[in-house]
JSON list of C-alpha atoms in Angstrom, two decimals:
[
{"chain": "A", "resi": 114, "resn": "MET", "atom": "CA", "xyz": [51.57, 1.66, -318.97]},
{"chain": "A", "resi": 115, "resn": "ILE", "atom": "CA", "xyz": [54.44, 0.37, -321.09]},
{"chain": "A", "resi": 116, "resn": "PRO", "atom": "CA", "xyz": [54.56, -3.10, -319.46]},
{"chain": "A", "resi": 117, "resn": "ARG", "atom": "CA", "xyz": [50.87, -3.67, -320.30]},
{"chain": "A", "resi": 118, "resn": "ARG", "atom": "CA", "xyz": [51.54, -3.04, -323.98]},
{"chain": "A", "resi": 119, "resn": "PHE", "atom": "CA", "xyz": [54.65, -5.14, -323.86]},
{"chain": "A", "resi": 120, "resn": "LEU", "atom": "CA", "xyz": [53.02, -8.20, -322.26]},
{"chain": "A", "resi": 121, "resn": "PRO", "atom": "CA", "xyz": [50.92, -9.36, -325.27]},
{"chain": "A", "resi": 122, "resn": "SER", "atom": "CA", "xyz": [53.94, -9.01, -327.57]},
{"chain": "A", "resi": 123, "resn": "LEU", "atom": "CA", "xyz": [56.06, -11.00, -325.16]},
{"chain": "A", "resi": 124, "resn": "ALA", "atom": "CA", "xyz": [53.40, -13.70, -324.88]},
{"chain": "A", "resi": 125, "resn": "LEU", "atom": "CA", "xyz": [53.20, -14.06, -328.69]},
{"chain": "A", "resi": 126, "resn": "PHE", "atom": "CA", "xyz": [56.95, -14.13, -328.98]},
{"chain": "A", "resi": 127, "resn": "LEU", "atom": "CA", "xyz": [57.36, -16.82, -326.35]},
{"chain": "A", "resi": 128, "resn": "SER", "atom": "CA", "xyz": [54.56, -18.94, -327.79]},
{"chain": "A", "resi": 129, "resn": "GLY", "atom": "CA", "xyz": [56.61, -19.34, -330.95]},
{"chain": "A", "resi": 130, "resn": "CYS", "atom": "CA", "xyz": [59.39, -20.89, -328.90]},
{"chain": "A", "resi": 131, "resn": "ALA", "atom": "CA", "xyz": [57.11, -23.32, -327.11]},
{"chain": "A", "resi": 132, "resn": "SER", "atom": "CA", "xyz": [56.62, -25.93, -329.80]},
{"chain": "A", "resi": 133, "resn": "THR", "atom": "CA", "xyz": [56.46, -29.65, -329.19]},
{"chain": "A", "resi": 134, "resn": "PHE", "atom": "CA", "xyz": [59.59, -31.76, -329.75]},
{"chain": "A", "resi": 135, "resn": "GLN", "atom": "CA", "xyz": [59.27, -33.82, -332.90]},
{"chain": "A", "resi": 136, "resn": "GLY", "atom": "CA", "xyz": [62.74, -35.36, -332.95]},
{"chain": "A", "resi": 137, "resn": "TYR", "atom": "CA", "xyz": [65.63, -35.07, -335.34]},
{"chain": "A", "resi": 138, "resn": "PRO", "atom": "CA", "xyz": [65.51, -36.19, -338.96]},
{"chain": "A", "resi": 139, "resn": "SER", "atom": "CA", "xyz": [66.40, -39.79, -339.62]},
{"chain": "A", "resi": 140, "resn": "LEU", "atom": "CA", "xyz": [69.99, -40.59, -340.57]},
{"chain": "A", "resi": 141, "resn": "ALA", "atom": "CA", "xyz": [68.90, -43.64, -342.55]},
{"chain": "A", "resi": 142, "resn": "LYS", "atom": "CA", "xyz": [69.97, -43.86, -346.17]},
{"chain": "A", "resi": 143, "resn": "ARG", "atom": "CA", "xyz": [67.48, -42.23, -348.52]},
{"chain": "A", "resi": 144, "resn": "ALA", "atom": "CA", "xyz": [66.51, -43.70, -351.87]},
{"chain": "A", "resi": 145, "resn": "ILE", "atom": "CA", "xyz": [68.30, -41.02, -353.87]},
{"chain": "A", "resi": 146, "resn": "GLU", "atom": "CA", "xyz": [71.56, -41.80, -352.11]},
{"chain": "A", "resi": 147, "resn": "GLY", "atom": "CA", "xyz": [71.55, -45.34, -353.54]},
{"chain": "A", "resi": 148, "resn": "ALA", "atom": "CA", "xyz": [70.87, -44.29, -357.14]},
{"chain": "A", "resi": 149, "resn": "PRO", "atom": "CA", "xyz": [73.60, -44.99, -359.68]},
{"chain": "A", "resi": 150, "resn": "ILE", "atom": "CA", "xyz": [75.94, -42.11, -360.46]},
{"chain": "A", "resi": 151, "resn": "ALA", "atom": "CA", "xyz": [75.83, -40.88, -364.02]},
{"chain": "A", "resi": 152, "resn": "GLU", "atom": "CA", "xyz": [79.10, -40.96, -365.92]},
{"chain": "A", "resi": 153, "resn": "ALA", "atom": "CA", "xyz": [80.46, -37.63, -367.10]},
{"chain": "A", "resi": 154, "resn": "ALA", "atom": "CA", "xyz": [80.51, -37.09, -370.83]},
{"chain": "A", "resi": 155, "resn": "PRO", "atom": "CA", "xyz": [84.00, -37.41, -372.27]},
{"chain": "A", "resi": 156, "resn": "GLN", "atom": "CA", "xyz": [85.78, -34.22, -373.23]},
{"chain": "A", "resi": 157, "resn": "PRO", "atom": "CA", "xyz": [85.51, -33.49, -376.93]},
{"chain": "A", "resi": 158, "resn": "SER", "atom": "CA", "xyz": [88.70, -34.11, -378.82]},
{"chain": "A", "resi": 159, "resn": "PRO", "atom": "CA", "xyz": [90.61, -30.91, -379.58]},
{"chain": "A", "resi": 160, "resn": "VAL", "atom": "CA", "xyz": [89.95, -29.45, -382.97]},
{"chain": "A", "resi": 161, "resn": "ALA", "atom": "CA", "xyz": [92.96, -28.44, -385.02]},
{"chain": "A", "resi": 162, "resn": "PRO", "atom": "CA", "xyz": [92.92, -24.72, -385.80]},
{"chain": "A", "resi": 163, "resn": "GLU", "atom": "CA", "xyz": [92.76, -23.48, -389.35]},
{"chain": "A", "resi": 164, "resn": "PRO", "atom": "CA", "xyz": [96.06, -23.01, -391.23]},
{"chain": "A", "resi": 165, "resn": "GLU", "atom": "CA", "xyz": [95.38, -19.25, -391.56]},
{"chain": "A", "resi": 166, "resn": "LEU", "atom": "CA", "xyz": [95.11, -18.93, -387.79]},
{"chain": "A", "resi": 167, "resn": "ILE", "atom": "CA", "xyz": [98.33, -20.88, -387.27]},
{"chain": "A", "resi": 168, "resn": "GLN", "atom": "CA", "xyz": [100.15, -18.67, -389.78]},
{"chain": "A", "resi": 169, "resn": "ASN", "atom": "CA", "xyz": [98.79, -15.51, -388.17]},
{"chain": "A", "resi": 170, "resn": "VAL", "atom": "CA", "xyz": [99.84, -16.59, -384.67]},
{"chain": "A", "resi": 171, "resn": "ASP", "atom": "CA", "xyz": [103.27, -17.66, -385.91]},
{"chain": "A", "resi": 172, "resn": "ARG", "atom": "CA", "xyz": [103.70, -14.34, -387.70]},
{"chain": "A", "resi": 173, "resn": "LEU", "atom": "CA", "xyz": [102.80, -12.36, -384.57]},
{"chain": "A", "resi": 174, "resn": "THR", "atom": "CA", "xyz": [105.12, -14.46, -382.42]},
{"chain": "A", "resi": 175, "resn": "ALA", "atom": "CA", "xyz": [107.98, -13.90, -384.88]},
{"chain": "A", "resi": 176, "resn": "GLN", "atom": "CA", "xyz": [107.19, -10.17, -384.89]},
{"chain": "A", "resi": 177, "resn": "ALA", "atom": "CA", "xyz": [107.42, -10.08, -381.10]},
{"chain": "A", "resi": 178, "resn": "GLN", "atom": "CA", "xyz": [110.72, -11.95, -381.16]},
{"chain": "A", "resi": 179, "resn": "ALA", "atom": "CA", "xyz": [112.06, -9.50, -383.74]},
{"chain": "A", "resi": 180, "resn": "GLY", "atom": "CA", "xyz": [111.00, -6.65, -381.47]},
{"chain": "A", "resi": 181, "resn": "GLY", "atom": "CA", "xyz": [112.79, -8.38, -378.60]},
{"chain": "A", "resi": 182, "resn": "ALA", "atom": "CA", "xyz": [115.95, -8.66, -380.68]},
{"chain": "A", "resi": 183, "resn": "ALA", "atom": "CA", "xyz": [115.76, -4.97, -381.66]},
{"chain": "A", "resi": 184, "resn": "PHE", "atom": "CA", "xyz": [115.26, -4.05, -378.01]},
{"chain": "A", "resi": 185, "resn": "ASP", "atom": "CA", "xyz": [118.27, -6.14, -376.98]},
{"chain": "A", "resi": 186, "resn": "LYS", "atom": "CA", "xyz": [120.36, -4.46, -379.69]},
{"chain": "A", "resi": 187, "resn": "ALA", "atom": "CA", "xyz": [119.39, -0.96, -378.50]},
{"chain": "A", "resi": 188, "resn": "TRP", "atom": "CA", "xyz": [119.76, -1.81, -374.80]},
{"chain": "A", "resi": 189, "resn": "PRO", "atom": "CA", "xyz": [123.55, -1.28, -374.36]},
{"chain": "A", "resi": 190, "resn": "ALA", "atom": "CA", "xyz": [123.44, 2.31, -375.67]},
{"chain": "A", "resi": 191, "resn": "ALA", "atom": "CA", "xyz": [120.47, 3.19, -373.47]},
{"chain": "A", "resi": 192, "resn": "ASP", "atom": "CA", "xyz": [122.06, 1.53, -370.45]},
{"chain": "A", "resi": 193, "resn": "LYS", "atom": "CA", "xyz": [125.31, 3.45, -371.01]},
{"chain": "A", "resi": 194, "resn": "ALA", "atom": "CA", "xyz": [123.45, 6.75, -371.41]},
{"chain": "A", "resi": 195, "resn": "ALA", "atom": "CA", "xyz": [121.36, 6.13, -368.28]},
{"chain": "A", "resi": 196, "resn": "LYS", "atom": "CA", "xyz": [124.48, 5.32, -366.25]},
{"chain": "A", "resi": 197, "resn": "ALA", "atom": "CA", "xyz": [126.14, 8.50, -367.49]},
{"chain": "A", "resi": 198, "resn": "ALA", "atom": "CA", "xyz": [123.06, 10.58, -366.60]},
{"chain": "A", "resi": 199, "resn": "SER", "atom": "CA", "xyz": [122.58, 9.00, -363.17]},
{"chain": "A", "resi": 200, "resn": "GLY", "atom": "CA", "xyz": [122.51, 11.83, -360.66]},
{"chain": "A", "resi": 201, "resn": "SER", "atom": "CA", "xyz": [122.31, 14.50, -363.35]},
{"chain": "A", "resi": 202, "resn": "ALA", "atom": "CA", "xyz": [119.79, 17.27, -363.09]},
{"chain": "A", "resi": 203, "resn": "VAL", "atom": "CA", "xyz": [116.64, 17.28, -365.18]},
{"chain": "A", "resi": 204, "resn": "SER", "atom": "CA", "xyz": [117.26, 18.97, -368.55]},
{"chain": "A", "resi": 205, "resn": "SER", "atom": "CA", "xyz": [121.01, 18.61, -368.30]},
{"chain": "A", "resi": 206, "resn": "GLU", "atom": "CA", "xyz": [122.84, 17.45, -371.41]},
{"chain": "A", "resi": 207, "resn": "ALA", "atom": "CA", "xyz": [123.44, 13.94, -370.01]},
{"chain": "A", "resi": 208, "resn": "TRP", "atom": "CA", "xyz": [119.80, 13.65, -368.90]},
{"chain": "A", "resi": 209, "resn": "VAL", "atom": "CA", "xyz": [118.50, 14.68, -372.35]},
{"chain": "A", "resi": 210, "resn": "ALA", "atom": "CA", "xyz": [120.87, 12.19, -374.03]},
{"chain": "A", "resi": 211, "resn": "ALA", "atom": "CA", "xyz": [119.58, 9.44, -371.72]},
{"chain": "A", "resi": 212, "resn": "GLN", "atom": "CA", "xyz": [115.96, 10.36, -372.49]},
{"chain": "A", "resi": 213, "resn": "THR", "atom": "CA", "xyz": [116.74, 10.19, -376.20]},
{"chain": "A", "resi": 214, "resn": "ALA", "atom": "CA", "xyz": [118.28, 6.76, -375.75]},
{"chain": "A", "resi": 215, "resn": "LEU", "atom": "CA", "xyz": [115.22, 5.64, -373.75]},
{"chain": "A", "resi": 216, "resn": "SER", "atom": "CA", "xyz": [112.99, 6.87, -376.56]},
{"chain": "A", "resi": 217, "resn": "ALA", "atom": "CA", "xyz": [114.99, 4.85, -379.06]},
{"chain": "A", "resi": 218, "resn": "LEU", "atom": "CA", "xyz": [114.68, 1.83, -376.77]},
{"chain": "A", "resi": 219, "resn": "GLU", "atom": "CA", "xyz": [110.90, 2.32, -376.52]},
{"chain": "A", "resi": 220, "resn": "SER", "atom": "CA", "xyz": [110.71, 2.59, -380.30]},
{"chain": "A", "resi": 221, "resn": "ALA", "atom": "CA", "xyz": [112.76, -0.60, -380.75]},
{"chain": "A", "resi": 222, "resn": "ARG", "atom": "CA", "xyz": [110.24, -2.61, -378.73]},
{"chain": "A", "resi": 223, "resn": "ASN", "atom": "CA", "xyz": [107.27, -1.37, -380.76]},
{"chain": "A", "resi": 224, "resn": "ASP", "atom": "CA", "xyz": [107.01, -4.66, -382.69]},
{"chain": "A", "resi": 225, "resn": "SER", "atom": "CA", "xyz": [106.73, -6.64, -379.46]},
{"chain": "A", "resi": 226, "resn": "VAL", "atom": "CA", "xyz": [104.04, -4.43, -377.98]},
{"chain": "A", "resi": 227, "resn": "SER", "atom": "CA", "xyz": [102.14, -4.33, -381.27]},
{"chain": "A", "resi": 228, "resn": "ALA", "atom": "CA", "xyz": [102.25, -8.14, -381.55]},
{"chain": "A", "resi": 229, "resn": "LEU", "atom": "CA", "xyz": [100.92, -8.49, -378.00]},
{"chain": "A", "resi": 230, "resn": "ALA", "atom": "CA", "xyz": [98.04, -6.13, -378.75]},
{"chain": "A", "resi": 231, "resn": "SER", "atom": "CA", "xyz": [97.23, -8.02, -381.94]},
{"chain": "A", "resi": 232, "resn": "LEU", "atom": "CA", "xyz": [97.25, -11.34, -380.08]},
{"chain": "A", "resi": 233, "resn": "ASP", "atom": "CA", "xyz": [94.93, -9.89, -377.45]},
{"chain": "A", "resi": 234, "resn": "VAL", "atom": "CA", "xyz": [92.49, -8.80, -380.14]},
{"chain": "A", "resi": 235, "resn": "LEU", "atom": "CA", "xyz": [92.78, -12.16, -381.90]},
{"chain": "A", "resi": 236, "resn": "TYR", "atom": "CA", "xyz": [92.12, -13.99, -378.62]},
{"chain": "A", "resi": 237, "resn": "VAL", "atom": "CA", "xyz": [88.97, -11.98, -377.90]},
{"chain": "A", "resi": 238, "resn": "GLU", "atom": "CA", "xyz": [87.66, -12.34, -381.46]},
{"chain": "A", "resi": 239, "resn": "ARG", "atom": "CA", "xyz": [88.33, -16.10, -381.45]},
{"chain": "A", "resi": 240, "resn": "SER", "atom": "CA", "xyz": [86.69, -16.54, -378.04]},
{"chain": "A", "resi": 241, "resn": "ASN", "atom": "CA", "xyz": [83.59, -14.72, -379.25]},
{"chain": "A", "resi": 242, "resn": "ALA", "atom": "CA", "xyz": [83.48, -16.77, -382.46]},
{"chain": "A", "resi": 243, "resn": "VAL", "atom": "CA", "xyz": [83.81, -20.04, -380.50]},
{"chain": "A", "resi": 244, "resn": "SER", "atom": "CA", "xyz": [81.07, -19.05, -378.06]},
{"chain": "A", "resi": 245, "resn": "GLU", "atom": "CA", "xyz": [78.78, -18.15, -380.98]},
{"chain": "A", "resi": 246, "resn": "GLY", "atom": "CA", "xyz": [79.50, -21.50, -382.65]},
{"chain": "A", "resi": 247, "resn": "LYS", "atom": "CA", "xyz": [81.07, -19.99, -385.76]},
{"chain": "A", "resi": 248, "resn": "VAL", "atom": "CA", "xyz": [84.43, -21.75, -385.27]},
{"chain": "A", "resi": 249, "resn": "SER", "atom": "CA", "xyz": [85.91, -24.27, -382.88]},
{"chain": "A", "resi": 250, "resn": "GLY", "atom": "CA", "xyz": [89.33, -24.54, -381.27]},
{"chain": "A", "resi": 251, "resn": "GLY", "atom": "CA", "xyz": [92.41, -22.41, -381.55]},
{"chain": "A", "resi": 252, "resn": "ILE", "atom": "CA", "xyz": [91.99, -20.50, -378.31]},
{"chain": "A", "resi": 253, "resn": "ASP", "atom": "CA", "xyz": [94.64, -22.53, -376.48]},
{"chain": "A", "resi": 254, "resn": "MET", "atom": "CA", "xyz": [97.19, -21.94, -379.24]},
{"chain": "A", "resi": 255, "resn": "ILE", "atom": "CA", "xyz": [96.56, -18.18, -379.19]},
{"chain": "A", "resi": 256, "resn": "ASP", "atom": "CA", "xyz": [96.77, -18.13, -375.40]},
{"chain": "A", "resi": 257, "resn": "ALA", "atom": "CA", "xyz": [100.10, -19.98, -375.42]},
{"chain": "A", "resi": 258, "resn": "ALA", "atom": "CA", "xyz": [101.56, -17.57, -377.99]},
{"chain": "A", "resi": 259, "resn": "ARG", "atom": "CA", "xyz": [100.17, -14.65, -376.03]},
{"chain": "A", "resi": 260, "resn": "GLY", "atom": "CA", "xyz": [101.91, -15.93, -372.88]},
{"chain": "A", "resi": 261, "resn": "THR", "atom": "CA", "xyz": [105.23, -16.13, -374.72]},
{"chain": "A", "resi": 262, "resn": "VAL", "atom": "CA", "xyz": [104.89, -12.62, -376.13]},
{"chain": "A", "resi": 263, "resn": "LEU", "atom": "CA", "xyz": [103.70, -11.26, -372.79]},
{"chain": "A", "resi": 264, "resn": "ALA", "atom": "CA", "xyz": [106.89, -12.60, -371.17]},
{"chain": "A", "resi": 265, "resn": "ILE", "atom": "CA", "xyz": [108.96, -10.73, -373.76]},
{"chain": "A", "resi": 266, "resn": "VAL", "atom": "CA", "xyz": [107.07, -7.47, -373.19]},
{"chain": "A", "resi": 267, "resn": "ASP", "atom": "CA", "xyz": [107.17, -7.84, -369.40]},
{"chain": "A", "resi": 268, "resn": "GLY", "atom": "CA", "xyz": [110.93, -8.34, -369.53]},
{"chain": "A", "resi": 269, "resn": "GLN", "atom": "CA", "xyz": [111.27, -5.21, -371.62]},
{"chain": "A", "resi": 270, "resn": "ASN", "atom": "CA", "xyz": [109.09, -3.26, -369.20]},
{"chain": "A", "resi": 271, "resn": "ASP", "atom": "CA", "xyz": [111.21, -4.38, -366.25]},
{"chain": "A", "resi": 272, "resn": "ARG", "atom": "CA", "xyz": [114.42, -3.36, -367.97]},
{"chain": "A", "resi": 273, "resn": "LEU", "atom": "CA", "xyz": [112.97, 0.03, -368.94]},
{"chain": "A", "resi": 274, "resn": "ASP", "atom": "CA", "xyz": [111.86, 0.61, -365.36]},
{"chain": "A", "resi": 275, "resn": "VAL", "atom": "CA", "xyz": [115.44, 0.02, -364.18]},
{"chain": "A", "resi": 276, "resn": "LEU", "atom": "CA", "xyz": [116.75, 2.64, -366.59]},
{"chain": "A", "resi": 277, "resn": "LYS", "atom": "CA", "xyz": [114.03, 5.14, -365.73]},
{"chain": "A", "resi": 278, "resn": "GLY", "atom": "CA", "xyz": [114.75, 4.62, -362.03]},
{"chain": "A", "resi": 279, "resn": "ARG", "atom": "CA", "xyz": [118.33, 5.81, -362.57]},
{"chain": "A", "resi": 280, "resn": "LEU", "atom": "CA", "xyz": [117.23, 9.15, -363.99]},
{"chain": "A", "resi": 281, "resn": "ALA", "atom": "CA", "xyz": [115.91, 12.18, -362.17]},
{"chain": "A", "resi": 282, "resn": "GLN", "atom": "CA", "xyz": [112.22, 12.68, -362.79]},
{"chain": "A", "resi": 283, "resn": "PRO", "atom": "CA", "xyz": [110.82, 16.08, -363.81]}
]
């Protein structure tokens, strides 16, 4: 019973495979392949950013560098406290002193982290303004300053992680 129902389906299926051979498409050059290639439009010349933007970016970069200097100044005390507390139990006097020094170190880098956040906001706002056609240029300058400040903050994060790794975790 099943083969009788299956036979018409098989016949229809096989008839689709039994087409006549019509050959492969020609490999001759088509007309569109000989058409002249259009020249790309030249890149627009970079637009100088506004003086206010330059001053703002310079101010934020200087703020980040000041935060880096404050961090470097506070580093030796925190490093010494973390070395002294290495292997100490949580809540011991040495551990608490090291945590206090780490807090002071975190506070010293506040200017760097704040400058990075401000540059991130400035970058997003400028990108939106450029895409809306309100202003032009300045994104590359902000991005370069952001990269510099990000390197400062990343270095601080790495150094803090080293200190935190020396201390017992609660």
